[in-house]
XYZ file of C-alpha atoms in Angstrom:
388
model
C 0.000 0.000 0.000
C 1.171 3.854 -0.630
C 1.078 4.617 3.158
C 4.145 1.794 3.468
C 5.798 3.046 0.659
C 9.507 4.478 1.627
C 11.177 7.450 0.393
C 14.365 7.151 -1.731
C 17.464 9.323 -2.677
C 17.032 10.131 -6.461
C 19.318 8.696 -8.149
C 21.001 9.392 -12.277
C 18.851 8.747 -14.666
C 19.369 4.933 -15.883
C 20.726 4.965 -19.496
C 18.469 3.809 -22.240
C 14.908 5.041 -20.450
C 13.075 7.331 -22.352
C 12.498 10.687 -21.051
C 8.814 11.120 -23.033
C 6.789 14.662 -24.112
C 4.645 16.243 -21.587
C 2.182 14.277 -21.375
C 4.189 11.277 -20.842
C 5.920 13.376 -17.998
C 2.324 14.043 -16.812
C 1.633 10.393 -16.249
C 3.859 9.313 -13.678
C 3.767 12.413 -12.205
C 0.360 11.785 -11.438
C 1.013 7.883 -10.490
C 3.656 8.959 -8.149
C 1.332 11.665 -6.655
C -1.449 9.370 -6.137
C 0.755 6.745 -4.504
C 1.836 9.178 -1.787
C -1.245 11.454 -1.351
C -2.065 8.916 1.902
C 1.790 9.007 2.960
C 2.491 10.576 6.456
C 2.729 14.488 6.589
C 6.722 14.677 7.027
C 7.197 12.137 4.250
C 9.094 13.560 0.954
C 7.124 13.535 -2.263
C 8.921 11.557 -5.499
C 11.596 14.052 -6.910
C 11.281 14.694 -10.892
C 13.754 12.582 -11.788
C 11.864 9.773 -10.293
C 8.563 10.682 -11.858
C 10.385 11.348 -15.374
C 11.840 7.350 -14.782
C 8.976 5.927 -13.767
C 7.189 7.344 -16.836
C 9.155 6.371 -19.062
C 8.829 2.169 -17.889
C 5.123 2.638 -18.293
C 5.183 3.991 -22.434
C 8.357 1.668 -23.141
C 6.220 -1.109 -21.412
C 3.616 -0.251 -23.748
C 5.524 -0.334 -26.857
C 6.901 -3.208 -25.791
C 3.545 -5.129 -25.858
C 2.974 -2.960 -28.710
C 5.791 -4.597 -30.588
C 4.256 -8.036 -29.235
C 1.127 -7.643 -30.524
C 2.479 -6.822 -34.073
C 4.461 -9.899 -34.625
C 1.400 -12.159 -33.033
C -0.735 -10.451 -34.990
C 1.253 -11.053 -38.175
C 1.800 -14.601 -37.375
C -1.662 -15.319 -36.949
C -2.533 -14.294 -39.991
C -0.009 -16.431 -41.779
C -1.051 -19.099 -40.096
C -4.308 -18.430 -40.623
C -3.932 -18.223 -44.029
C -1.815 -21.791 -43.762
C -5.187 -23.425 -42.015
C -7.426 -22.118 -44.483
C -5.251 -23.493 -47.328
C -4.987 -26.703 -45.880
C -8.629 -26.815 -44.727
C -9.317 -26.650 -48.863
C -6.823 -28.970 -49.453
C -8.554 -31.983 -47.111
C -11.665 -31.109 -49.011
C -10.384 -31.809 -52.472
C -9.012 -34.382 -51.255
C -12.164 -35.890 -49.633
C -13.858 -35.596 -52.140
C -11.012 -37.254 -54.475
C -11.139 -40.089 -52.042
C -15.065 -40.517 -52.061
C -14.760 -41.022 -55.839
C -11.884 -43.637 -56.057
C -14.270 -45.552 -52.957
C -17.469 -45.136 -55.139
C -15.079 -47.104 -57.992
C -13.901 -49.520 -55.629
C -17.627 -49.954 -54.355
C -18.612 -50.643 -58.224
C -16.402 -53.944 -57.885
C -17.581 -55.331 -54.742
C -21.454 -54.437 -55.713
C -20.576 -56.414 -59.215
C -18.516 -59.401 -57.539
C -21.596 -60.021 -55.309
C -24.131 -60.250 -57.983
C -22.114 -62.409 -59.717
C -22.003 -65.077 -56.897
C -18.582 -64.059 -55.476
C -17.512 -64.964 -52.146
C -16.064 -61.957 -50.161
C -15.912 -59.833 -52.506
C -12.163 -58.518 -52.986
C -12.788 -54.807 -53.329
C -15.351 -54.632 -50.673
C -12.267 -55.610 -48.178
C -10.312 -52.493 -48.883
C -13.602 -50.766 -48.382
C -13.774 -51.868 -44.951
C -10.223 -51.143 -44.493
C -9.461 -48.687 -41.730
C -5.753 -47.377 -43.045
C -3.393 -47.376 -45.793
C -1.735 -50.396 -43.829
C -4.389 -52.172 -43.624
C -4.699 -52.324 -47.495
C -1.016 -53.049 -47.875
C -1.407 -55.983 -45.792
C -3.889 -57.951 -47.770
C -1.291 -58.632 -50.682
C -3.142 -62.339 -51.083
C -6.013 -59.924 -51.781
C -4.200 -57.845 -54.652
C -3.097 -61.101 -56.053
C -6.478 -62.119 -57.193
C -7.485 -58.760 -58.494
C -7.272 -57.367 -62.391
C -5.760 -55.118 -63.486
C -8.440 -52.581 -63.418
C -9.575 -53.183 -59.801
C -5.362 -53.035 -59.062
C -5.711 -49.473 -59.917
C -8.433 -48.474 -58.859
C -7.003 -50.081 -55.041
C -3.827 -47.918 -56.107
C -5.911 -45.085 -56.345
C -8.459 -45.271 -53.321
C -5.133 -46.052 -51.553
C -3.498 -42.925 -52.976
C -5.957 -40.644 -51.905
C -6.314 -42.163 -48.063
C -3.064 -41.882 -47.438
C -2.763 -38.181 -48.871
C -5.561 -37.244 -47.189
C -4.807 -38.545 -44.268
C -1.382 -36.666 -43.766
C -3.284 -33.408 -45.235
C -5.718 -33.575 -41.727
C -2.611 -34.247 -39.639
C -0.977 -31.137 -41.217
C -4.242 -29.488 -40.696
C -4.800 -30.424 -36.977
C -1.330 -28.859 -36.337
C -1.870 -26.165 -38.010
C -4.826 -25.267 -36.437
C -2.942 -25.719 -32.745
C -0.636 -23.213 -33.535
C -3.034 -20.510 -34.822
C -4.746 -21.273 -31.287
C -1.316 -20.755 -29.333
C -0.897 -17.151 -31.852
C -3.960 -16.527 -30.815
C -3.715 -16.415 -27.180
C -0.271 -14.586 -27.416
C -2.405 -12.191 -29.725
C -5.199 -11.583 -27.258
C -2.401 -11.472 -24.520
C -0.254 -8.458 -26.101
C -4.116 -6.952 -26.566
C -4.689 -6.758 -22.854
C -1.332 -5.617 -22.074
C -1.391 -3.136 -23.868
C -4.676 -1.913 -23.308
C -4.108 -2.166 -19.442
C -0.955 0.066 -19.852
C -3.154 2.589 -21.964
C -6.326 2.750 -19.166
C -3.915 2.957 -16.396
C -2.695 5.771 -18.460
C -5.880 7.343 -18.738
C -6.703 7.127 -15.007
C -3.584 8.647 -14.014
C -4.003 11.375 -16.362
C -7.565 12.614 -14.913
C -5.787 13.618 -11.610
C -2.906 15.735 -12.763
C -3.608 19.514 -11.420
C -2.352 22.722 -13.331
C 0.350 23.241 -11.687
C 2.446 19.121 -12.049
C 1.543 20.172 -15.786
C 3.287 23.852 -15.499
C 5.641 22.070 -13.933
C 6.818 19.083 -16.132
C 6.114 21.195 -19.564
C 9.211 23.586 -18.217
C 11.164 20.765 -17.750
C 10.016 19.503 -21.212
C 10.950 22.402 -23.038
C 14.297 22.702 -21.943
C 14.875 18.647 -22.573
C 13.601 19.802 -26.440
C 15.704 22.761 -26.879
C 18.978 20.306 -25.430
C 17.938 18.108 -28.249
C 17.107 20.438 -31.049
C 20.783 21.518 -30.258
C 22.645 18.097 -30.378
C 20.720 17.523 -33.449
C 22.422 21.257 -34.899
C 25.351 19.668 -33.584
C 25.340 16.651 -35.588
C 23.813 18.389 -38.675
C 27.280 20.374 -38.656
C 29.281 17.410 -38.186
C 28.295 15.772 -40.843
C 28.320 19.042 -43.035
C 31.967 18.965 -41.964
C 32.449 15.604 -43.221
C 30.795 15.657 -46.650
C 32.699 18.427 -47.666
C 36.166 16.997 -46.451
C 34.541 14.165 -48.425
C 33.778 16.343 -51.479
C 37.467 17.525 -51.158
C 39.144 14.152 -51.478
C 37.358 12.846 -54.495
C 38.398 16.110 -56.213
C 41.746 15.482 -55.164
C 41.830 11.886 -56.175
C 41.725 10.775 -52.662
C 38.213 8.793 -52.978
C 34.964 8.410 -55.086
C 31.924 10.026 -53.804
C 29.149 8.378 -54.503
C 26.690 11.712 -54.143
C 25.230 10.685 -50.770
C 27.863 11.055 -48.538
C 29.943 8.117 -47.968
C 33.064 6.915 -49.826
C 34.334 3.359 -50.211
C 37.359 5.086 -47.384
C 34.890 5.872 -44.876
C 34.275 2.185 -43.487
C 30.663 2.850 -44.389
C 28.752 0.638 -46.705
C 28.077 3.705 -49.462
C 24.588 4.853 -49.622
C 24.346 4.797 -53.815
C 21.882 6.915 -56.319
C 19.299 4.276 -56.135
C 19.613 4.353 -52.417
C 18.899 8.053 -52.300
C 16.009 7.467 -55.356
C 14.225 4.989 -52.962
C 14.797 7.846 -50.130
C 13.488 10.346 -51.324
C 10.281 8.652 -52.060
C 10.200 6.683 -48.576
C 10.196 10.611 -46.879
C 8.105 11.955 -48.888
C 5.390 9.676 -47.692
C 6.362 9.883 -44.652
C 6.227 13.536 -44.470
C 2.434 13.008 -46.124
C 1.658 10.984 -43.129
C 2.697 13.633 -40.130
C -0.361 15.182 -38.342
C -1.662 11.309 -38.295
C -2.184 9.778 -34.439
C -0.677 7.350 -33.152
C -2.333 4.605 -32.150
C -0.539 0.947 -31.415
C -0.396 -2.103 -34.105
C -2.007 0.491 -36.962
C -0.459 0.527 -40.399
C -2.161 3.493 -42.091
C -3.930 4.849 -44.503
C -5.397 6.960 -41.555
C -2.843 6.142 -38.106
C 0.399 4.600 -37.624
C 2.179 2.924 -34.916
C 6.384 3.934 -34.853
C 6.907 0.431 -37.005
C 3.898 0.521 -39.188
C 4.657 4.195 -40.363
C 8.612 2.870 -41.099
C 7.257 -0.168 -43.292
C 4.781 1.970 -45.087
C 7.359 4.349 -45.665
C 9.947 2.228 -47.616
C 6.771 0.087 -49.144
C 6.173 3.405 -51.054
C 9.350 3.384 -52.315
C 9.332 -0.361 -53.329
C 10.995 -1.833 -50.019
C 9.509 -4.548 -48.410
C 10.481 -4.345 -44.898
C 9.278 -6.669 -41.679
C 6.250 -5.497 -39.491
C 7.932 -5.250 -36.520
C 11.237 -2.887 -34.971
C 12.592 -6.560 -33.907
C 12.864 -7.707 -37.047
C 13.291 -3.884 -39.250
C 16.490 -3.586 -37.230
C 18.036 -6.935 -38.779
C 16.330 -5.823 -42.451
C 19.646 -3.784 -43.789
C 23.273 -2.487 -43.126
C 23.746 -0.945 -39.683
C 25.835 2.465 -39.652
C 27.307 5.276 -37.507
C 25.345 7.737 -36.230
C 27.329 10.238 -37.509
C 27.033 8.739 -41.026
C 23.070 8.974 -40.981
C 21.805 9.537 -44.449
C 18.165 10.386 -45.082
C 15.421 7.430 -45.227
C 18.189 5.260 -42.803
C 16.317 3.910 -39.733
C 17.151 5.057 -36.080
C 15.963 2.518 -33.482
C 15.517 3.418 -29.464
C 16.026 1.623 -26.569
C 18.423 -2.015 -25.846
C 15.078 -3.625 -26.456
C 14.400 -1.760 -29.745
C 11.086 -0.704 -28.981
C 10.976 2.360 -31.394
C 12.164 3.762 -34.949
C 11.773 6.523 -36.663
C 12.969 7.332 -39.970
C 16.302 9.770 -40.611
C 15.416 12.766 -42.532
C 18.812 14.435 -42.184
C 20.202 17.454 -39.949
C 19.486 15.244 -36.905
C 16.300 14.804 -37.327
C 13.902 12.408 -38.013
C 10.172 11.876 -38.523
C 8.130 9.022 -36.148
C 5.045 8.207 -34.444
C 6.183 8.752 -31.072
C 4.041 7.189 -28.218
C -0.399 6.893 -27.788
C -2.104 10.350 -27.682
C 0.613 11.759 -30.248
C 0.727 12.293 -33.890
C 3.020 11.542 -36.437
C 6.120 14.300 -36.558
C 9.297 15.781 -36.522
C 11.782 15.307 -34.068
C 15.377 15.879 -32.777
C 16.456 12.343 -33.008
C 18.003 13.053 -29.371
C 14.689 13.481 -28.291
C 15.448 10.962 -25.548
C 19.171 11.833 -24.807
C 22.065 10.068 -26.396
C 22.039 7.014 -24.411
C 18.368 6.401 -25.880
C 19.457 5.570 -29.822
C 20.280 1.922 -30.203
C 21.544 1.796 -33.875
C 21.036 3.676 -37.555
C 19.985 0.818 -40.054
C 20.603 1.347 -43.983
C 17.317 -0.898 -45.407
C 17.912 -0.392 -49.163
């Protein structure tokens, strides 16, 4: 309970937690305000840095599931997919098999008006499996050749359809098990978002006056690393620029050289670009909201894919796997369209658009924008990926 709850010495902020917008801020503010507003009089309330931590577990938590849910959801529909292909499959089949036992049941009907004994085919008929055809071979002996293949046949189609049902029945336990993990990610992430909400109703004027200072000035620290960088790599392009003149490398027009140690970012890298951005700059004023894919919102990965689909790049659905989908580079050799990724659990991506800066679908009750990609500090960028 909050009245047991114990004060602690702030400590530095952990590297690789995201220090989100205002209203991110606003939310654990409010949490951590709640949880002590039963606490003793002389007990000290949560300092900023704790709120601004504690915040930033709940959205990453979210985009974790977030993340979850993609990749569930985009296995179940495979798989669903994989069931409903097979399902059509065993009815072909069934039916193929029904037809090769109606020809089989032509023998045994004609062997018993003629007087027969028991009649050959009609003991396949009754036949449970495949095997126990095979092991009547006294059986086959005394057939023709025409009731031979029509046994060959019946036995044909059992057996395939059969093995089609097994592959069916499996396939239909693992879209259950995608399922569940499906409906799991749901509720996580839907918990996270309520809890979110909730929080959010109790925050006063001032905890907002409050955190949007501190907000501001965390925006104008990265708006200046990103000048920073944009300068930097000014620098370098035109030392760059310099050195193929003077024979000392070939530029390739993007800004890296075979003598950099960066894979070069060709024409038809930049072609491919330039179209990737300018859908994504179509798509900013868009919400958020988590495991959408357009035309009308975006999650941080489903704007990224959409982005590079427009210029003919088919990359995965989810940041786990659009991380592994390309060339990984140095920050300070960023080229616009390249991917940044957040966060040792690569939770988030935007999409470079040079100078520093990048555009993304940052986090739920956002829309799609421009940002510093130091948004988050230095610490918070995991990698730049080259997709194309």
């Amino acid at each position: 309970m909050a009245s047991h709850r114990k004060s602690r010495t702030p400590g530095p902020r952990v590297a690789g937690i995201r220090t989100p917008a205002l209203a991110t801020a606003a939310l654990t503010s409010v949490a951590l305000l709640s949880q002590t507003a039963d606490a003793s009089p002389g007990e000290d309330r949560p300092s900023l840095e704790e709120v601004e931590k504690k915040v930033g577990d709940l959205y990453r938590q979210a985009e974790s599931a977030t993340e979850k849910y993609n990749a569930a959801k985009e296995k179940t529909t495979k798989q669903r997919k994989r069931v409903d292909t097979l399902l059509d499959d065993v009815a072909k089949r069934t039916q193929k098999l029904n037809e090769a036992r109606s020809e089989l049941g032509s023998y045994a009907a004609a062997q018993y008006r003629t007087g027969a004994g028991m009649p050959d085919t009609a003991t396949f008929l009754l036949a449970e499996t495949p095997q126990d055809i095979f092991d009547q071979r006294q059986v086959l002996d005394r057939m023709t050749g025409r009731q031979k293949a029509a046994v060959d046949d019946y036995v044909t189609q059992q057996t395939e359809t059969m093995k089609k049902r097994q592959e069916a029945t499996e396939s239909l336990r693992t879209l259950t098990e995608t399922q569940g993990d499906l409906k799991t990610a749901k509720a996580t992430v839907q918990k996270k978002l309520a809890d979110a909400r909730g929080l959010l109703s109790k925050l006063t004027a001032e905890e907002k006056a409050r955190l949007a200072a501190i907000e501001k000035r965390k925006q104008e620290e990265a708006a200046r690393k990103a000048a920073e960088l944009a300068r930097q790599q000014a620098e370098q392009e035109q030392a760059r620029e310099e050195a193929a003149q003077q024979g000392g490398g070939t530029s390739d027009g993007s800004g890296s050289t075979g003598s950099t140690g960066t894979p070069p970012a060709d024409s038809s890298y930049g072609t491919k670009a330039e179209k990737a951005l300018a859908f994504a700059r179509a798509q900013i004023g868009k919400p958020y909201v988590w495991g959408a894919t357009g035309p009308g919102s975006y999650d941080c990965s489903g704007l990224t894919q959409a982005a590079w689909k427009a210029a003919g790049v088919s990359l995965p659905r989810t940041t786990y796997d659009q991380v592994n989908a390309g060339t990984t580079v140095p920050v300070s050799q960023a080229r616009p369209g390249d991917l940044v990724f957040f966060y040792d659990d690569v939770t988030h991506v935007g999409i470079y658009i040079g100078n520093g800066m990048m555009i993304h679908a940052p986090k739920p009750g956002t829309y799609v924008r421009e940002e510093s990609i130091y948004y988050d500090g230095d610490s918070a960028i995991h990698s730049i990926v080259r997709p194309a």
